[in-house]
Every structure is written in C-alpha cells, then in structure tokens.
Coordinates of C-alpha atoms in Angstrom, one line a residue:
Chain J
M2 CA 37.4 3.9 8.1
R3 CA 39.7 6.9 8.1
F4 CA 38.3 10.4 8.7
T5 CA 39.8 13.0 6.4
S6 CA 38.1 16.1 7.6
E7 CA 35.8 17.3 10.3
R8 CA 33.7 20.5 10.7
R9 CA 30.6 21.9 12.3
I10 CA 27.8 23.1 10.0
D11 CA 24.5 24.8 11.0
D12 CA 22.8 23.9 14.2
G13 CA 25.9 22.3 15.6
V14 CA 25.6 19.4 13.2
G15 CA 29.0 17.6 12.8
E16 CA 30.2 16.7 9.3
R17 CA 33.0 14.3 8.9
A18 CA 34.4 13.2 5.5
F19 CA 35.8 9.7 5.5
T20 CA 37.3 7.0 3.3
L21 CA 36.7 3.3 3.7
G22 CA 39.3 1.8 1.5
E23 CA 38.9 3.6 -1.8
I24 CA 35.3 4.7 -1.1
P25 CA 34.7 8.3 0.0
G26 CA 31.8 9.0 2.3
I27 CA 30.4 11.6 4.7
L28 CA 28.9 11.2 8.2
W29 CA 26.7 13.7 9.8
T30 CA 25.8 13.6 13.5
P31 CA 23.3 15.7 15.5
G32 CA 24.6 18.6 17.5
S33 CA 23.4 17.1 20.8
A34 CA 22.4 13.6 21.5
S35 CA 21.9 12.0 24.9
A36 CA 21.7 8.4 23.6
P37 CA 23.3 6.7 20.5
A38 CA 21.6 8.3 17.4
P39 CA 19.7 6.0 15.0
L40 CA 21.5 6.0 11.7
I41 CA 20.0 6.8 8.3
L42 CA 21.9 5.8 5.2
L43 CA 21.3 8.3 2.4
G44 CA 21.3 6.7 -1.0
H45 CA 21.7 8.8 -4.2
P46 CA 22.3 8.2 -7.9
G47 CA 26.1 8.7 -7.8
G48 CA 28.4 11.7 -7.9
L49 CA 28.8 12.9 -4.3
P50 CA 30.3 16.3 -5.2
A51 CA 27.3 17.2 -7.3
M52 CA 24.8 15.5 -5.0
Y53 CA 26.3 17.2 -1.9
P54 CA 23.8 20.2 -1.6
R55 CA 20.7 17.8 -1.6
L56 CA 22.4 15.3 0.7
V57 CA 23.5 17.9 3.3
A58 CA 20.0 19.4 3.4
R59 CA 18.5 15.9 4.0
A60 CA 21.2 15.2 6.6
R61 CA 20.4 18.4 8.5
S62 CA 16.8 17.5 8.5
C63 CA 17.7 14.1 9.9
A64 CA 20.0 15.7 12.5
A65 CA 17.1 18.0 13.6
E66 CA 15.2 14.8 14.5
G67 CA 18.2 13.4 16.4
F68 CA 19.3 11.0 13.6
A69 CA 22.8 10.5 12.3
A70 CA 23.1 10.3 8.5
A71 CA 25.8 8.9 6.2
T72 CA 26.4 8.4 2.6
I73 CA 29.1 6.9 0.4
E74 CA 30.1 7.4 -3.3
L75 CA 28.7 4.8 -5.7
P76 CA 31.0 2.5 -7.6
W77 CA 32.3 4.1 -10.9
S78 CA 30.9 7.5 -9.9
G79 CA 32.3 10.9 -8.6
D80 CA 36.0 10.6 -8.0
R81 CA 36.1 6.8 -8.0
P82 CA 37.6 4.8 -10.9
R83 CA 35.3 4.4 -13.9
S84 CA 34.1 1.1 -15.4
A85 CA 34.0 0.8 -19.2
A86 CA 31.0 -1.6 -18.9
A87 CA 29.1 0.9 -16.7
E88 CA 29.9 3.8 -19.1
Q89 CA 28.7 1.7 -22.0
A90 CA 25.4 0.8 -20.3
R91 CA 24.8 4.5 -19.4
A92 CA 25.6 5.5 -23.0
D93 CA 23.2 2.8 -24.3
L94 CA 20.4 4.0 -22.0
R95 CA 21.0 7.6 -23.0
R96 CA 20.8 6.7 -26.7
A97 CA 17.5 4.8 -26.2
L98 CA 16.0 7.6 -24.2
E99 CA 17.1 10.3 -26.7
A100 CA 15.7 8.2 -29.6
G101 CA 12.4 7.9 -27.7
E102 CA 12.7 4.1 -27.8
P103 CA 11.6 1.7 -25.1
V104 CA 14.6 0.8 -23.0
D105 CA 15.5 -2.8 -23.4
D106 CA 15.5 -5.0 -20.3
E107 CA 19.0 -6.1 -21.3
I108 CA 20.3 -2.5 -21.0
I109 CA 18.6 -2.1 -17.6
D110 CA 20.2 -5.3 -16.4
R111 CA 23.7 -4.2 -17.5
L112 CA 23.1 -0.7 -16.0
V113 CA 21.7 -1.7 -12.6
L114 CA 22.7 -5.3 -11.6
P115 CA 26.5 -4.8 -11.5
L116 CA 26.0 -1.6 -9.6
V117 CA 23.8 -3.2 -7.0
D118 CA 26.1 -6.3 -6.8
R119 CA 29.0 -4.0 -6.0
A120 CA 27.4 -1.2 -4.0
V121 CA 25.4 -3.3 -1.5
P122 CA 28.5 -5.0 0.1
E123 CA 30.1 -1.5 0.2
W124 CA 27.1 -0.1 2.1
R125 CA 27.2 -3.1 4.5
A126 CA 30.9 -2.6 5.1
T127 CA 30.3 1.1 5.8
L128 CA 27.5 0.1 8.2
D129 CA 29.9 -2.2 10.1
A130 CA 32.4 0.7 10.4
L131 CA 29.8 3.4 11.3
L132 CA 28.0 1.3 14.0
A133 CA 31.4 0.7 15.7
L134 CA 31.7 4.5 16.3
P135 CA 30.7 6.0 19.6
G136 CA 27.3 7.8 19.5
I137 CA 26.0 5.9 16.5
G138 CA 23.5 3.2 17.3
G139 CA 21.0 1.0 15.5
P140 CA 18.4 0.5 14.3
V141 CA 19.2 1.8 10.8
G142 CA 17.1 3.3 8.0
Y143 CA 17.9 3.6 4.3
A144 CA 16.5 6.6 2.4
G145 CA 16.2 7.2 -1.3
G146 CA 18.6 6.9 -4.1
V147 CA 18.8 4.1 -6.5
I148 CA 15.8 1.9 -5.7
G149 CA 17.7 -1.3 -6.7
I150 CA 20.3 -0.8 -3.9
G151 CA 17.5 -0.1 -1.5
I152 CA 15.6 -3.3 -2.4
R153 CA 18.7 -5.5 -2.1
L154 CA 19.9 -3.8 1.2
A155 CA 16.4 -4.3 2.7
V156 CA 16.5 -8.0 1.8
V157 CA 20.0 -8.9 2.8
E158 CA 20.9 -6.5 5.6
P159 CA 19.1 -7.4 8.8
R160 CA 20.2 -4.1 10.5
I161 CA 18.0 -2.1 8.1
A162 CA 14.8 -1.6 10.0
A163 CA 12.9 0.7 7.7
A164 CA 13.4 2.1 4.2
L165 CA 12.2 5.2 2.4
L166 CA 12.5 4.5 -1.3
F167 CA 12.1 6.7 -4.4
A168 CA 10.0 4.9 -6.9
G169 CA 11.9 4.4 -10.2
S170 CA 11.7 2.5 -13.4
F171 CA 14.8 0.8 -14.7
V172 CA 14.3 -1.9 -12.1
P173 CA 15.6 -5.2 -13.4
R174 CA 13.2 -8.2 -13.3
T175 CA 15.4 -10.0 -10.8
L176 CA 15.2 -7.0 -8.3
F177 CA 11.4 -6.9 -8.9
E178 CA 11.4 -10.5 -7.6
E179 CA 13.7 -9.5 -4.6
A180 CA 11.2 -6.8 -3.7
R181 CA 8.7 -9.6 -2.8
Q182 CA 11.1 -10.7 -0.1
V183 CA 11.3 -7.2 1.5
T184 CA 9.5 -7.3 4.9
V185 CA 10.6 -4.1 6.7
P186 CA 8.3 -1.1 6.8
L187 CA 8.5 1.0 3.7
Q188 CA 7.5 4.4 2.6
V189 CA 7.7 4.8 -1.2
L190 CA 7.8 8.2 -3.0
L191 CA 6.4 8.4 -6.5
Q192 CA 6.4 11.5 -8.7
W193 CA 3.2 11.1 -10.6
D194 CA 4.5 12.9 -13.8
D195 CA 8.1 11.6 -13.6
E196 CA 9.3 12.0 -17.2
G197 CA 11.9 9.2 -16.7
N198 CA 9.8 6.7 -14.9
D199 CA 6.9 4.6 -15.9
R200 CA 4.0 5.2 -13.5
Q201 CA 2.4 1.8 -13.9
M202 CA 5.7 0.0 -13.3
A203 CA 6.3 2.0 -10.2
L204 CA 2.8 1.1 -8.9
D205 CA 3.4 -2.6 -9.8
L206 CA 6.7 -2.5 -7.9
F207 CA 4.9 -0.9 -4.9
D208 CA 2.4 -3.7 -5.1
A209 CA 5.2 -6.4 -5.2
F210 CA 6.9 -5.4 -2.0
G211 CA 6.3 -8.1 0.6
S212 CA 6.2 -5.6 3.6
R213 CA 3.0 -5.7 5.7
E214 CA 3.4 -2.0 6.4
K215 CA 4.1 -0.1 3.2
T216 CA 2.8 3.4 2.3
L217 CA 3.0 5.1 -1.1
H218 CA 3.2 8.8 -1.2
A219 CA 2.4 10.0 -4.8
N220 CA 2.9 13.7 -5.5
M221 CA 2.4 15.8 -8.6
G222 CA 5.4 16.9 -10.7
G223 CA 8.5 15.5 -12.3
H224 CA 11.5 13.6 -11.1
T225 CA 13.1 16.4 -9.1
G226 CA 9.8 18.0 -7.9
V227 CA 9.4 16.0 -4.6
P228 CA 7.6 18.5 -2.3
Q229 CA 9.5 19.8 0.7
F230 CA 6.9 18.4 3.1
E231 CA 8.0 14.9 2.2
G232 CA 11.2 15.5 4.1
D233 CA 9.1 16.0 7.2
A234 CA 7.0 12.9 6.3
G235 CA 10.1 10.9 5.9
N236 CA 11.4 11.9 9.3
R237 CA 8.1 11.0 10.9
F238 CA 8.2 7.6 9.2
F239 CA 11.7 6.9 10.5
A240 CA 10.8 8.3 14.0
R241 CA 8.0 5.6 14.1
H242 CA 10.4 2.8 13.3
L243 CA 13.9 3.7 14.5
R244 CA 13.0 4.8 18.1
Chain N
M4 CA -28.5 26.6 14.7
R5 CA -29.7 25.5 18.0
F6 CA -27.4 23.8 20.6
T7 CA -29.1 20.9 22.3
S8 CA -26.4 19.8 24.7
E9 CA -22.9 20.8 25.8
R10 CA -20.2 19.0 27.6
R11 CA -16.4 18.7 28.1
I12 CA -14.7 15.6 27.0
D13 CA -11.0 14.6 27.4
D14 CA -8.3 17.3 27.2
G15 CA -10.9 20.0 27.8
V16 CA -12.3 19.6 24.3
G17 CA -15.8 21.1 24.1
E18 CA -18.5 19.0 22.5
R19 CA -21.8 20.6 21.5
A20 CA -24.7 18.8 19.8
F21 CA -26.8 21.0 17.6
T22 CA -29.6 21.0 15.1
L23 CA -29.8 23.1 12.0
G24 CA -33.5 22.8 11.0
E25 CA -34.0 19.1 11.0
I26 CA -30.3 18.2 10.7
P27 CA -28.5 17.0 13.8
G28 CA -24.8 17.7 14.1
I29 CA -21.9 18.0 16.5
L30 CA -19.3 20.7 17.0
W31 CA -16.0 20.1 18.8
T32 CA -13.8 22.9 19.9
P33 CA -10.2 22.8 21.3
G34 CA -9.8 23.3 25.0
S35 CA -7.7 26.4 24.7
A36 CA -7.4 28.7 21.7
S37 CA -5.9 32.2 21.6
A38 CA -7.2 32.9 18.0
P39 CA -10.2 31.7 16.1
A40 CA -9.7 28.0 15.4
P41 CA -9.6 26.8 11.8
L42 CA -12.5 24.5 11.2
I43 CA -12.4 20.9 9.8
L44 CA -15.7 19.4 8.5
L45 CA -15.7 15.7 9.2
G46 CA -17.5 13.7 6.5
H47 CA -18.8 10.2 7.0
P48 CA -20.9 7.6 5.3
G49 CA -24.1 8.4 7.3
G50 CA -25.5 7.3 10.6
L51 CA -24.1 9.6 13.2
P52 CA -24.8 7.5 16.3
A53 CA -22.9 4.5 14.8
M54 CA -20.1 6.7 13.5
Y55 CA -19.7 8.7 16.7
P56 CA -16.7 6.8 18.2
R57 CA -14.6 7.2 15.0
L58 CA -15.7 10.9 14.6
V59 CA -15.0 11.9 18.2
A60 CA -11.5 10.3 17.9
R61 CA -10.8 12.3 14.8
A62 CA -12.2 15.4 16.4
R63 CA -10.0 15.0 19.5
S64 CA -7.0 14.6 17.2
C65 CA -8.0 17.8 15.4
A66 CA -8.5 19.7 18.7
A67 CA -5.0 18.6 19.8
E68 CA -3.7 20.6 16.8
G69 CA -5.9 23.6 17.7
F70 CA -8.6 22.9 15.1
A71 CA -12.3 22.9 15.6
A72 CA -14.2 20.0 14.0
A73 CA -17.9 19.6 13.0
T74 CA -20.1 17.0 11.4
I75 CA -23.8 16.7 10.5
E76 CA -26.0 13.7 9.7
L77 CA -26.4 12.8 6.1
P78 CA -29.8 13.0 4.4
W79 CA -31.9 9.8 4.9
S80 CA -29.5 8.4 7.5
G81 CA -29.4 8.0 11.3
D82 CA -32.4 9.6 12.9
R83 CA -33.4 11.6 9.9
P84 CA -36.4 10.7 7.7
R85 CA -35.8 7.9 5.2
S86 CA -36.1 8.2 1.4
A87 CA -37.7 5.3 -0.5
A88 CA -35.6 6.0 -3.5
A89 CA -32.4 6.0 -1.5
E90 CA -33.4 2.8 0.3
Q91 CA -34.1 1.2 -3.1
A92 CA -30.7 2.3 -4.5
R93 CA -28.9 0.9 -1.4
A94 CA -30.8 -2.4 -1.8
D95 CA -29.9 -2.6 -5.5
L96 CA -26.2 -2.0 -4.7
R97 CA -26.2 -4.6 -1.9
R98 CA -27.9 -7.1 -4.3
A99 CA -25.3 -6.5 -7.0
L100 CA -22.4 -6.8 -4.5
E101 CA -23.8 -10.0 -3.0
A102 CA -24.3 -11.5 -6.4
G103 CA -20.7 -10.6 -7.2
E104 CA -21.9 -8.6 -10.2
P105 CA -20.3 -5.4 -11.5
V106 CA -22.3 -2.5 -10.1
D107 CA -24.2 -0.7 -12.9
D108 CA -23.4 3.0 -13.4
E109 CA -27.2 3.6 -13.2
I110 CA -27.3 2.2 -9.6
I111 CA -24.3 4.4 -8.6
D112 CA -25.9 7.5 -10.0
R113 CA -29.2 6.8 -8.1
L114 CA -27.2 6.1 -4.9
V115 CA -24.8 9.0 -4.9
L116 CA -26.1 11.9 -7.0
P117 CA -29.3 12.7 -5.0
L118 CA -27.3 12.4 -1.8
V119 CA -24.6 14.8 -3.0
D120 CA -27.3 17.2 -4.4
R121 CA -29.0 17.3 -1.1
A122 CA -26.1 17.0 1.3
V123 CA -23.8 19.7 -0.1
P124 CA -26.2 22.6 0.4
E125 CA -26.7 21.3 4.0
W126 CA -23.0 21.3 4.6
R127 CA -22.8 24.9 3.2
A128 CA -25.7 26.1 5.4
T129 CA -23.9 24.4 8.4
L130 CA -20.7 26.2 7.5
D131 CA -22.6 29.6 7.4
A132 CA -23.9 28.9 10.9
L133 CA -20.6 27.6 12.3
L134 CA -18.5 30.4 11.0
A135 CA -20.8 32.9 12.7
L136 CA -19.9 31.5 16.1
P137 CA -17.3 33.1 18.2
G138 CA -14.0 31.2 18.3
I139 CA -14.5 29.5 14.9
G140 CA -12.6 31.0 12.0
G141 CA -11.7 30.2 8.5
P142 CA -10.1 28.8 6.5
V143 CA -12.0 25.5 6.4
G144 CA -10.9 21.9 5.6
Y145 CA -13.0 18.9 4.6
A146 CA -11.9 15.5 5.7
G147 CA -13.0 12.1 4.6
G148 CA -16.4 10.5 4.2
V149 CA -18.3 10.1 1.0
I150 CA -15.9 11.2 -1.7
G151 CA -18.7 12.6 -3.9
I152 CA -19.7 15.1 -1.3
G153 CA -16.0 16.1 -0.8
I154 CA -15.6 16.6 -4.6
R155 CA -18.7 18.8 -5.0
L156 CA -17.9 20.8 -1.8
A157 CA -14.4 21.4 -3.0
V158 CA -15.7 22.7 -6.3
V159 CA -18.6 24.9 -5.2
E160 CA -17.6 26.1 -1.7
P161 CA -14.9 28.7 -1.9
R162 CA -14.4 28.6 1.9
I163 CA -13.0 25.0 1.6
A164 CA -9.2 25.6 1.5
A165 CA -8.0 22.0 1.6
A166 CA -9.5 18.5 1.5
L167 CA -8.5 15.1 2.8
L168 CA -10.5 12.6 0.8
F169 CA -10.9 8.8 1.3
A170 CA -10.6 7.3 -2.2
G171 CA -13.7 5.3 -3.1
S172 CA -15.3 3.7 -6.1
F173 CA -19.0 4.3 -6.7
V174 CA -18.1 7.7 -8.0
P175 CA -20.7 8.8 -10.7
R176 CA -19.2 9.8 -14.0
T177 CA -20.5 13.3 -13.5
L178 CA -18.6 13.7 -10.2
F179 CA -15.5 12.3 -11.9
E180 CA -15.8 15.3 -14.3
E181 CA -16.3 17.7 -11.4
A182 CA -13.1 16.3 -9.9
R183 CA -11.2 18.0 -12.8
Q184 CA -12.5 21.3 -11.5
V185 CA -11.1 20.9 -8.0
T186 CA -8.1 23.2 -7.4
V187 CA -7.6 23.2 -3.7
P188 CA -4.7 21.2 -2.1
L189 CA -5.7 17.5 -1.7
Q190 CA -4.5 14.6 0.3
V191 CA -6.2 11.3 -0.9
L192 CA -6.2 8.2 1.2
L193 CA -6.3 4.9 -0.6
Q194 CA -6.6 1.5 1.0
W195 CA -4.6 -0.7 -1.4
D196 CA -6.7 -3.9 -0.8
D197 CA -10.1 -2.2 -0.2
E198 CA -12.6 -5.0 -0.9
G199 CA -15.3 -2.6 -1.8
N200 CA -13.3 -0.3 -4.0
D201 CA -11.7 -0.7 -7.4
R202 CA -8.0 0.3 -7.1
Q203 CA -7.6 1.4 -10.7
M204 CA -10.7 3.6 -10.6
A205 CA -9.3 5.2 -7.4
L206 CA -6.0 5.9 -9.1
D207 CA -7.8 7.3 -12.2
L208 CA -9.8 9.6 -9.9
F209 CA -6.7 10.8 -8.2
D210 CA -5.2 11.5 -11.6
A211 CA -8.3 13.4 -12.6
F212 CA -8.3 16.0 -9.8
G213 CA -7.3 19.4 -11.1
S214 CA -5.3 20.4 -8.0
R215 CA -1.8 21.4 -8.5
E216 CA -0.9 20.1 -5.0
K217 CA -2.3 16.6 -4.5
T218 CA -0.8 13.7 -2.7
L219 CA -1.9 10.1 -2.6
H220 CA -1.3 8.1 0.5
A221 CA -1.8 4.5 -0.3
N222 CA -1.6 2.0 2.6
M223 CA -2.0 -1.8 2.8
G224 CA -5.2 -3.3 4.1
G225 CA -8.9 -3.2 3.6
H226 CA -11.5 -0.4 3.8
T227 CA -11.4 0.1 7.6
G228 CA -7.7 -0.5 8.0
V229 CA -6.4 3.0 7.6
P230 CA -3.3 3.1 9.8
Q231 CA -3.3 5.3 12.8
F232 CA -0.4 7.4 11.6
E233 CA -2.6 8.8 8.8
G234 CA -4.4 10.8 11.5
D235 CA -1.2 12.6 12.2
A236 CA -0.4 13.0 8.5
G237 CA -3.9 14.5 8.0
N238 CA -3.3 17.0 10.7
R239 CA 0.0 18.0 9.2
F240 CA -1.6 18.4 5.8
F241 CA -4.3 20.7 7.4
A242 CA -1.7 22.6 9.4
R243 CA 0.1 23.4 6.2
H244 CA -3.0 24.8 4.5
L245 CA -5.2 26.2 7.3
R246 CA -2.8 28.3 9.2

C-alpha cells in the first residue's frame, strides 16, 4: 500500500489516497481518536471519481462517530483497465433495460459474478494492508455498494463483523445461495419504488440471509432517494456491532 | 380529567394515574423540561394492568428524550365494563386460530371496527385534556398498539404529527382503505416471523399508506421479539418530527 496524497478535510478528518498494486483507493480517519478506530469499508457501484462526493459525505459521517472508512476502485471501473467481457455484459444489460425486456439470468451472471470473483480478494488484500496501519483497528463493517460483493465478503471474510447492504436486484442465483450462509448482523436498505430493482426479489433476498439479527429498512422513493436519516441509522447500527 | 395518584419513578420521571370519565389512564412526564414536552400516545392491545411493565419502559425511554407519554385503557378491557359482542368476537377469533382456519373478514370486522369506532374518540378526548395541562405541548405522536386505532387517529386527528405503528394483520378492509388517506410521517415495525400476522398483508398495508415519508423496519423473530434497539430508533423518528 502506497500513499499518494494526504490532506485534512472538514472537522479534522484525514483523507489519504493510496494505491495497492494497480488499485486506487481512499482512506479517511477521524480527527481525534484515543483508541484504534473501527473500520468501515464503503462499497460503491464503480467509478471512484464520480462517486467521490457521496463517498466522502458518508466517510465524514463515519468519522464523526469515530470510525475510519475506506474504499477502493472496482475492477474495470474508473481509471482502471477495462474488460471487454464486462463492457459487453453492461451493454447487454442496458439494451435489455431500454427495450423493457426482463433481464436474462445469463446476463446478470456475466455482469456480476466475474466482478465479485475479482473484487472480493481485492477488498480482502486492502483490509490486510489497512489493518496493519497504526490507528486502524478491527472489527470491520462493510457498507453499501454492489450487494453481491457485500454478500461474498460477509461469507468469506471473518473480519467483517456487520454489514449494511443496499438491496438490489441483479443478484445471481449463486449469490442468493451464498446469502443463506451469511451470519453477521445485517441492516438492509430497500428503496420501495426503486425503478431498477424488483421489490419482491429484494424481499426474498432479505428473507434468504442466514443472519439471526437482520433488519430491513424500506423507504419510499427511487434508487437514489435514500433518506438522509438512514446515514444516522447506519452509524447506530455499526456503533452497536463494532464497539 | 381527574388525577388519582402521583409518584416519581426512576430518573425523576413523574407518573400520574388519571381517569377521564370512566376511562383510566396514565401520564408520564420527563424529570426536567425547559419547554412544553411533545406528547407521545402509547397504544397497546388492551389490559393496562398487564401491559404496565412494557408501557412504563417505553414511557421512560420517551422521557429520557424529553417527551411526555400517556396511555388509556381500551374499551371493554382491563377494569372497564365488558361488551358481550366484543367477547364473542374474541372467542370466534380464538376458535378460528386454534382450529388453524383462515380468519373470516366478518370476524375481523366485528373484532376491530367497534373497538376503533369507540376508542378513537376516547383518545381524542384524552388528547384535549392532556394538551390543556401545563408542561405538555404539541405536536403529538402515536406509537404502537392496535394498528387500526393508529390508522384512524392518524387520519382524523390533525394534532397527530407522526406515528410509529406495529404492523398487524386483522386489519379490516375499510381501515385498509383509510390507510391510503394517512399523510403523516410513519415508521412501521414488522416482525418478519410473526406467528399471528400475515407478512404479505403487512407489506401490502405498508404499501397502502398514503404518507410520503414512511419507513418499514422489519426485524427477525415473532410478535413479542421486537429488538431493543427499535426503542431508540422510535425515539429518533419522533425527535425528527416532534421538535
């Protein structure tokens, strides 16, 4: 892990850009911390430069609660090399959605599975590097982003102690099965009128998670309309499980 | 409104028993308040003496946030005179449930509609009396209890500014229609594995509410298994809307 820039943003929050091999990422740390800060991994749908405003807002909210936060670029997104297969899968998805057709399982598999297969080990390697830094401690939470990555991480990465997931469709059947193996506490956000997500499938996925403690927060509005107060609710969820 | 007893419980919370005509009730007020305290009406399924431990716990949590809380006995429950028709409807419900039969709409109507018709004016009269007391101010929230009463109150009582409802089945069709007229902010609690409630019907009812801000909190477990942290989430919901 190599730090490429460092600055202070509001409230004394430290922001450090890094690269881990070819993967760019950002680490935010609270202005003052007496003990190692629990770490929250911020997932997102890819494209760090475009996602930055939302991520930094979330990271500042985490820092206000004493949590460190970190994110990395997804494979084949942002400034990382493209994949012809991933581009093809995205184009096929777009075509199906624009035509108003049901999206074929085969397209979802091509879109999500290689991404999860590649991204999860990258997140784990990032975790190794982050937890070796002074001031960053376990336990670790995962918040948001591509739900498939969150599911797989929660299953295979024992350092993830709690996960806040954004309900989404486009969940391959195989990840649906992996959801049954998730046992960490979960908070799942569902936008009730999400134009791009099937409500019943999101409810079925919530039902499938194996966790004994899981809470669904369903709110009105479309995909990007998550109410501001859910940021606070997410922090309280992590405070219960990461302290 | 006649106060029949007064005492201090933990944290300086004041507890006053009262009667309003034949209706017994309890008012809890925070130990210290600089301004009139917003009031939260605590609904329950009837039988104040048996419900007291849960209600006083909820009231203390409200008082810790600076809210007053109040409850009254339901018609035909606790120490109030019985109704032969209500007893018959309860017996018919019990028989259907014990036989594992689907509960007929006609039984639900007989069970819930007269109760809502009678209880809602009683709650409103109680509200008149409570809001005339020094130290109790609007706006007012309604929390929990029989969902039918919460729906009707939210529709007809303009002083109700927000409602925290416990999702339940046994909602008469006519109250389902009234739910569409509810416009105040709502937080709805659903126990995912509630043995006495139909999950799909609870989701349909959530969908039906007309409120632009409505949030569903679904948690694992049966009817009485609402997690402790939902008390905190309820207070935060009311703090957003009653201050």
